[in-house]
Amino acid sequence: MYIGKNIDRTDGWDKVTGKIKFIADIQMPDMLFGLTVRSPVSKGKLKEIKFDKNFDFSDITVVTAKDIKGENYIHIIKDDMPCLASGQIEYLGEPVALIAAKNIRKAYEALRHIKVEVEEETPLLGLEEIVKTYKREPHSLTYFYQPQINKGNIKEGFDEASYIVEAEFYTGFQEHLYLEPQGMMTYQKNGKFYCVGSLQCPYYVRPAVAKVTGKKEDDIVIIQAPTGGAFGGKEDYPSLLAAHTALLCQKSGKPVMMIYDREEDISFTTKRHPSYVHHKAGVMKDGKILVLESTILFDAGAYVTLSPVVLSRGTLHACSVYSIPNVRITAKAVKSNIPPPGAFRGFGAPQTLFAMEAFIDTIAHRLKLSPYEVRRKNLLKTGSEMATGQQLTEGVAIDRCLDRLISISDFKKKFEIYRKQSKSRETEILKGIGIATVLHGGSFTGSGELMLKSKAAIQLNPDGTLEILIANTDMGQGVQTIFPQIAASKLNIPIELVKCPLPDTSRVPNSGPTVASRTTMIVGRIITLCCDELLNLFEKHYKEKIKIDNGILLLTKSKKRIPFRKAASEIASKKPLYIEKQYDFPPEQVWDEQNYKGTAYPVYSWGAIAIEVEVNKYTFEIRPVNLYTVYEIGRAINPKSAIGQLEGGSIQALGYGLMEKCELKNGKFFQNRLQTYIIPTSEDMPEIKTEIIEVPYPRGPFGAKGLGELPHNGVAPALRNAVLNALGIEINEIPINPETILKYMKNRGLV
Amino acid sequence: MIKRKWQINGKVHNIQFEEESRLLDVLRDRLGLTGTKEGCGEGECGACSVIIDGELKLGCLQLAAVLSDGTDILTIEGVEKTALGKRIQKSFLESNAVQCGFCTPGMVMATYYLLSNNKNIDRRTIKTALSGNLCRCTGYRSIFEAVELASGRK
């Protein structure tokens, strides 16, 4: 009844009026402000942390590794990252100590009087260095994770093929640039630590803080503050920040807040992993791909953190939307001496999909075929087998997305006109159009959801209000609006009765992290199971079959009509009625992690993207003019919110492909401020046309699948393919800014 | 300590602050007007946009001490009380021009300034007027629509 309705955001009015309190807007009595003391070099042995004898540190709280009462590491996948480095330094900016003072000015003053001395060693810095070393002596590198996919027989594929096509692709760092920088506060009450902050995954933060403080998990409470954007950037990093504020709080006995300024945030928090992909394909004359052999390298930074799972998703999306009979993929997460990259919308898939979608156009370009035809020849269909052997039994909608896209963008005609446009001296502006077709696997990879055992709950209060109790966070994507829509529709009650508060681990069960496009699809399903259970309990209570119609319980036998509120006050008369359910993992989803065989994801969302650009032949400026996207997402619970996600993601991806340059210079990010790290502004916007196709997913709530990450997957390669159409040059790296074009033109002797 | 008497959101305030304070700090820390946000601290993101004597300014670049007695300041907290402000806020909500909400106060202020001073606006003028305000969530189209809706163009 509320499905497919454009309900306004429940937190919307507080946001448009500025009333909502982000973490930096909160103050507590006696609160201290914390800062981090960091390593000035990329690698070495920590010799000494020197505190200036002429500075009065008496009212400054100082924490070093020695003060840690628990264990000195941040629990993520492996426990290898220290909370505060004490011996070995692995990256520039690695935290070695923490300080807190009664105000931020005082804290900065103290920071200036602390010197960190490190005996320097030679670091490994930068993707180019990694690739060079990999090609020369691969055994000298350290790998955090090395998945492999093998399907068919690649030798036979290459023997049979008419052409061999080969290319190398590079993608750079991408900074999340959530508008609200990282921030966290920890205070103590009745022997418990309360961490309140800007975060995505409260149940990732809780064990991390417990380990470091030496407390039991039950003595740690994590509360999400309204979060000003995250995009993956607040998935694992808040664990470190919470551990740091908790240590300062533990030592000082006072509430401690840490808010990163923008430069600190860009310099030291996670980013999208830089990637290198080498593709070699055996192709028939008509564009049919018989075999794909690929090498994928991700720069994984100083510690393991989330890199294995990011690379896993990247590897599993490397073949994009194509059915290829013979595949060998070798992927490696390489240790280096940079701040650990981490989760970012798409989680490894945007990197490998850039490579594959660009490669398809490379094949078309070299074989003089249409990029549309090459895609059509190789597209996955219902019944196709993916590289992992996963059989796609239903709901493959990529052909529908592609055909609709071709029609709304007029791709075929424009592509031919632009390909033949005059490149004479007089023409200043060259036009181009490019497409990409992509997918995104919904929820955790492989057996991840089985191991998570996510639990979600609803609570019926005596006044008839229903609370949704989940650990999933609203960071702007609309959980607090979508979930009431799901529950109210499932129960057929007015949406005004349903509330979805931000998570507080003392109240909500662990429904898993807010990542992997899983919240609506997986946790939404658990909430529908809770609603079913509530109806069961009503039936038990009234001892007959019940239907709920628009907030009225209809007792089918006695023909009684009881308003939902009244029924609630009867069934939950003494105390609120709490109903918790666990995710019912589909038994047919079997995954072999060792051999990368089986069902990597229960379902995929699909997308087709076209972008039209104008390239100035003399300045190499690229202006995106039109962006057409068609996304298949199962069911849009709230269409305007879904479109908001799809468009917002598409524009982040446009920034990734077009302008978001972040370079390492001597271990430091050169673009570490908003003046230098450029993201799209209103002036950069193309005209956007977004269409949604709905092929309901039977296990999703009302047919919904994941959609949050999908739009980050295809815009960058479509842009690259548009530049290829305009200039006739294969550019194999992003971002494609004027400097990149100049480099390629120079290499080909064109300037 | 500097002492000033300003009119903020239609009310006279006597305030004291340190010489080097930015207007952003005075609003947030001294007056508790936390609707004005700090996103970058260097004038790039626009989250701290306020209107000073009828001009759109950035709170993070504005030294508070240079604003003399009698300065008139409008922040997001005051906008809701004006008819135009309320219309803009409703339009933002309706057009889904809000996701995380951190850039929103600044966006609303920039829109308020645009619509207070211009009767005839089109997509081009909107894009230019909002080019100093970064949003990382929406992709801007919904914000353009919100501005058009508030202007009565849609």
Short mmCIF file of N, CA and C in Angstrom, two decimals, chain A residues 108-202:
data_model
loop_
_atom_site.label_atom_id
_atom_site.label_comp_id
_atom_site.label_asym_id
_atom_site.label_seq_id
_atom_site.Cartn_x
_atom_site.Cartn_y
_atom_site.Cartn_z
N TYR A 108 45.54 21.47 19.41
CA TYR A 108 46.45 21.72 18.28
C TYR A 108 47.78 22.29 18.76
N GLU A 109 47.71 23.15 19.78
CA GLU A 109 48.92 23.74 20.32
C GLU A 109 49.82 22.64 20.89
N ALA A 110 49.22 21.72 21.62
CA ALA A 110 49.99 20.62 22.19
C ALA A 110 50.59 19.74 21.09
N LEU A 111 49.81 19.50 20.05
CA LEU A 111 50.26 18.65 18.94
C LEU A 111 51.54 19.20 18.31
N ARG A 112 51.63 20.53 18.26
CA ARG A 112 52.82 21.15 17.67
C ARG A 112 54.08 20.93 18.51
N HIS A 113 53.89 20.50 19.76
CA HIS A 113 55.04 20.29 20.64
C HIS A 113 55.37 18.81 20.82
N ILE A 114 54.89 18.00 19.90
CA ILE A 114 55.21 16.57 19.94
C ILE A 114 55.92 16.21 18.65
N LYS A 115 57.01 15.48 18.77
CA LYS A 115 57.78 15.08 17.60
C LYS A 115 57.90 13.57 17.56
N VAL A 116 57.66 13.01 16.40
CA VAL A 116 57.75 11.55 16.26
C VAL A 116 59.02 11.23 15.49
N GLU A 117 59.88 10.42 16.09
CA GLU A 117 61.13 10.06 15.42
C GLU A 117 61.09 8.61 14.94
N VAL A 118 61.38 8.45 13.67
CA VAL A 118 61.31 7.12 13.05
C VAL A 118 62.59 6.86 12.28
N GLU A 119 63.12 5.66 12.45
CA GLU A 119 64.27 5.26 11.63
C GLU A 119 63.73 4.74 10.31
N GLU A 120 63.97 5.50 9.25
CA GLU A 120 63.28 5.23 7.99
C GLU A 120 63.77 3.98 7.26
N GLU A 121 62.82 3.31 6.64
CA GLU A 121 63.12 2.18 5.74
C GLU A 121 62.52 2.50 4.37
N THR A 122 62.87 1.70 3.36
CA THR A 122 62.37 1.99 2.01
C THR A 122 60.94 1.47 1.85
N PRO A 123 60.01 2.34 1.58
CA PRO A 123 58.63 1.89 1.44
C PRO A 123 58.31 1.45 0.01
N LEU A 124 57.21 0.71 -0.14
CA LEU A 124 56.66 0.41 -1.47
C LEU A 124 55.48 1.34 -1.68
N LEU A 125 55.59 2.21 -2.68
CA LEU A 125 54.60 3.26 -2.87
C LEU A 125 54.10 3.33 -4.30
N GLY A 126 52.82 3.22 -4.49
CA GLY A 126 52.22 3.52 -5.78
C GLY A 126 51.98 2.30 -6.66
N LEU A 127 50.86 2.35 -7.37
CA LEU A 127 50.44 1.24 -8.23
C LEU A 127 51.46 0.97 -9.34
N GLU A 128 52.03 2.03 -9.90
CA GLU A 128 53.01 1.83 -10.99
C GLU A 128 54.19 1.01 -10.52
N GLU A 129 54.65 1.32 -9.31
CA GLU A 129 55.77 0.59 -8.72
C GLU A 129 55.38 -0.87 -8.48
N ILE A 130 54.13 -1.06 -8.02
CA ILE A 130 53.63 -2.41 -7.75
C ILE A 130 53.59 -3.22 -9.05
N VAL A 131 53.07 -2.62 -10.11
CA VAL A 131 52.94 -3.34 -11.38
C VAL A 131 54.32 -3.66 -11.95
N LYS A 132 55.22 -2.69 -11.86
CA LYS A 132 56.59 -2.90 -12.35
C LYS A 132 57.24 -4.07 -11.61
N THR A 133 57.11 -4.06 -10.29
CA THR A 133 57.70 -5.14 -9.48
C THR A 133 57.03 -6.47 -9.79
N TYR A 134 55.71 -6.44 -9.95
CA TYR A 134 54.96 -7.67 -10.22
C TYR A 134 55.44 -8.33 -11.51
N LYS A 135 55.68 -7.49 -12.52
CA LYS A 135 56.10 -8.03 -13.82
C LYS A 135 57.53 -8.60 -13.76
N ARG A 136 58.35 -7.99 -12.91
CA ARG A 136 59.76 -8.39 -12.84
C ARG A 136 59.98 -9.54 -11.85
N GLU A 137 59.52 -9.33 -10.62
CA GLU A 137 59.74 -10.36 -9.59
C GLU A 137 58.52 -10.45 -8.65
N PRO A 138 57.49 -11.15 -9.14
CA PRO A 138 56.24 -11.21 -8.38
C PRO A 138 56.40 -11.79 -6.98
N HIS A 139 57.44 -12.64 -6.78
CA HIS A 139 57.58 -13.27 -5.47
C HIS A 139 58.09 -12.31 -4.40
N SER A 140 58.59 -11.15 -4.84
CA SER A 140 59.10 -10.20 -3.85
C SER A 140 57.98 -9.40 -3.19
N LEU A 141 56.77 -9.50 -3.72
CA LEU A 141 55.65 -8.74 -3.14
C LEU A 141 54.93 -9.56 -2.06
N THR A 142 54.23 -8.84 -1.18
CA THR A 142 53.41 -9.52 -0.17
C THR A 142 51.96 -9.42 -0.60
N TYR A 143 51.26 -10.57 -0.61
CA TYR A 143 49.86 -10.57 -1.03
C TYR A 143 48.96 -10.88 0.17
N PHE A 144 47.94 -10.04 0.34
CA PHE A 144 46.98 -10.28 1.41
C PHE A 144 45.94 -11.33 1.00
N TYR A 145 45.72 -11.45 -0.31
CA TYR A 145 44.67 -12.34 -0.80
C TYR A 145 44.89 -12.59 -2.28
N GLN A 146 44.65 -13.84 -2.73
CA GLN A 146 44.93 -14.17 -4.13
C GLN A 146 43.87 -15.09 -4.70
N PRO A 147 42.69 -14.60 -4.98
CA PRO A 147 41.67 -15.48 -5.55
C PRO A 147 41.94 -15.80 -7.03
N GLN A 148 41.40 -16.91 -7.46
CA GLN A 148 41.54 -17.34 -8.86
C GLN A 148 40.22 -17.87 -9.36
N ILE A 149 39.89 -17.55 -10.59
CA ILE A 149 38.71 -18.16 -11.21
C ILE A 149 39.18 -18.94 -12.43
N ASN A 150 38.73 -20.17 -12.54
CA ASN A 150 39.05 -21.00 -13.70
C ASN A 150 37.78 -21.60 -14.25
N LYS A 151 37.58 -21.43 -15.55
CA LYS A 151 36.42 -22.04 -16.19
C LYS A 151 36.83 -22.51 -17.59
N GLY A 152 36.42 -23.69 -17.96
CA GLY A 152 36.72 -24.21 -19.30
C GLY A 152 38.20 -24.44 -19.49
N ASN A 153 38.66 -24.25 -20.73
CA ASN A 153 40.06 -24.50 -21.07
C ASN A 153 40.55 -23.32 -21.90
N ILE A 154 41.41 -22.50 -21.30
CA ILE A 154 41.76 -21.26 -22.02
C ILE A 154 42.63 -21.54 -23.25
N LYS A 155 43.42 -22.61 -23.21
CA LYS A 155 44.27 -22.91 -24.37
C LYS A 155 43.39 -23.21 -25.60
N GLU A 156 42.39 -24.04 -25.37
CA GLU A 156 41.48 -24.37 -26.47
C GLU A 156 40.80 -23.10 -27.00
N GLY A 157 40.43 -22.23 -26.10
CA GLY A 157 39.79 -20.98 -26.49
C GLY A 157 40.68 -20.14 -27.39
N PHE A 158 41.92 -19.98 -26.97
CA PHE A 158 42.84 -19.16 -27.77
C PHE A 158 43.15 -19.85 -29.12
N ASP A 159 43.24 -21.17 -29.11
CA ASP A 159 43.51 -21.90 -30.37
C ASP A 159 42.39 -21.69 -31.39
N GLU A 160 41.19 -21.66 -30.88
CA GLU A 160 40.02 -21.57 -31.77
C GLU A 160 39.75 -20.14 -32.25
N ALA A 161 40.22 -19.16 -31.51
CA ALA A 161 39.85 -17.75 -31.77
C ALA A 161 40.46 -17.22 -33.06
N SER A 162 39.74 -16.27 -33.70
CA SER A 162 40.27 -15.64 -34.91
C SER A 162 41.26 -14.53 -34.56
N TYR A 163 40.98 -13.81 -33.47
CA TYR A 163 41.86 -12.70 -33.08
C TYR A 163 42.21 -12.81 -31.60
N ILE A 164 43.38 -12.28 -31.28
CA ILE A 164 43.75 -12.09 -29.87
C ILE A 164 43.76 -10.58 -29.61
N VAL A 165 43.03 -10.14 -28.61
CA VAL A 165 43.02 -8.71 -28.25
C VAL A 165 43.55 -8.59 -26.83
N GLU A 166 44.41 -7.60 -26.62
CA GLU A 166 45.05 -7.45 -25.32
C GLU A 166 45.10 -5.99 -24.92
N ALA A 167 44.90 -5.69 -23.66
CA ALA A 167 45.02 -4.30 -23.20
C ALA A 167 45.22 -4.27 -21.68
N GLU A 168 45.79 -3.17 -21.21
CA GLU A 168 46.02 -2.95 -19.78
C GLU A 168 45.24 -1.72 -19.33
N PHE A 169 44.66 -1.80 -18.13
CA PHE A 169 43.83 -0.70 -17.62
C PHE A 169 44.27 -0.30 -16.21
N TYR A 170 44.18 0.98 -15.95
CA TYR A 170 44.55 1.51 -14.64
C TYR A 170 43.42 2.39 -14.09
N THR A 171 43.10 2.21 -12.81
CA THR A 171 42.18 3.16 -12.15
C THR A 171 42.87 3.70 -10.91
N GLY A 172 42.52 4.92 -10.54
CA GLY A 172 43.20 5.59 -9.44
C GLY A 172 42.43 5.52 -8.13
N PHE A 173 42.95 6.22 -7.14
CA PHE A 173 42.25 6.36 -5.87
C PHE A 173 40.96 7.13 -6.10
N GLN A 174 39.97 6.88 -5.27
CA GLN A 174 38.83 7.80 -5.23
C GLN A 174 38.51 8.07 -3.77
N GLU A 175 38.37 9.33 -3.43
CA GLU A 175 38.04 9.73 -2.07
C GLU A 175 36.51 9.84 -1.97
N HIS A 176 35.97 9.37 -0.84
CA HIS A 176 34.51 9.37 -0.70
C HIS A 176 33.94 10.78 -0.69
N LEU A 177 34.67 11.67 -0.01
CA LEU A 177 34.23 13.07 0.06
C LEU A 177 32.78 13.21 0.54
N TYR A 178 32.39 12.35 1.49
CA TYR A 178 31.15 12.61 2.22
C TYR A 178 31.28 14.04 2.74
N LEU A 179 30.19 14.81 2.71
CA LEU A 179 30.31 16.22 3.09
C LEU A 179 30.63 16.39 4.58
N GLU A 180 30.16 15.43 5.39
CA GLU A 180 30.47 15.50 6.82
C GLU A 180 31.73 14.69 7.10
N PRO A 181 32.79 15.31 7.58
CA PRO A 181 34.00 14.55 7.87
C PRO A 181 33.77 13.53 8.99
N GLN A 182 34.72 12.60 9.14
CA GLN A 182 34.63 11.57 10.19
C GLN A 182 34.55 12.23 11.56
N GLY A 183 33.71 11.67 12.42
CA GLY A 183 33.60 12.22 13.78
C GLY A 183 33.03 11.20 14.75
N MET A 184 33.52 11.23 15.98
CA MET A 184 33.09 10.26 17.00
C MET A 184 33.26 10.87 18.38
N MET A 185 32.37 10.46 19.29
CA MET A 185 32.51 10.87 20.69
C MET A 185 32.32 9.64 21.58
N THR A 186 33.13 9.53 22.63
CA THR A 186 32.93 8.44 23.60
C THR A 186 32.78 9.03 24.99
N TYR A 187 31.79 8.53 25.73
CA TYR A 187 31.64 8.90 27.14
C TYR A 187 31.37 7.65 27.96
N GLN A 188 31.56 7.77 29.28
CA GLN A 188 31.32 6.62 30.18
C GLN A 188 30.11 6.89 31.05
N LYS A 189 29.34 5.85 31.28
CA LYS A 189 28.22 5.95 32.21
C LYS A 189 28.01 4.57 32.82
N ASN A 190 27.93 4.50 34.12
CA ASN A 190 27.70 3.23 34.84
C ASN A 190 28.62 2.11 34.35
N GLY A 191 29.87 2.44 34.18
CA GLY A 191 30.85 1.41 33.80
C GLY A 191 30.81 1.01 32.34
N LYS A 192 29.97 1.65 31.57
CA LYS A 192 29.92 1.32 30.15
C LYS A 192 30.49 2.46 29.31
N PHE A 193 31.02 2.09 28.15
CA PHE A 193 31.46 3.11 27.19
C PHE A 193 30.37 3.30 26.14
N TYR A 194 30.03 4.54 25.88
CA TYR A 194 29.06 4.87 24.84
C TYR A 194 29.80 5.61 23.72
N CYS A 195 29.80 5.04 22.55
CA CYS A 195 30.42 5.70 21.39
C CYS A 195 29.30 6.18 20.47
N VAL A 196 29.28 7.46 20.25
CA VAL A 196 28.26 8.06 19.38
C VAL A 196 28.99 8.67 18.20
N GLY A 197 28.56 8.37 16.99
CA GLY A 197 29.29 8.97 15.88
C GLY A 197 28.70 8.73 14.52
N SER A 198 29.44 9.26 13.55
CA SER A 198 29.06 9.17 12.15
C SER A 198 29.59 7.84 11.64
N LEU A 199 28.70 6.90 11.42
CA LEU A 199 29.18 5.55 11.12
C LEU A 199 28.13 4.73 10.35
N GLN A 200 28.63 3.66 9.71
CA GLN A 200 27.76 2.79 8.92
C GLN A 200 27.42 1.48 9.63
N CYS A 201 28.34 0.97 10.45
CA CYS A 201 28.21 -0.41 10.92
C CYS A 201 28.43 -0.50 12.43
N PRO A 202 27.40 -0.23 13.25
CA PRO A 202 27.61 -0.22 14.71
C PRO A 202 28.19 -1.52 15.25
#
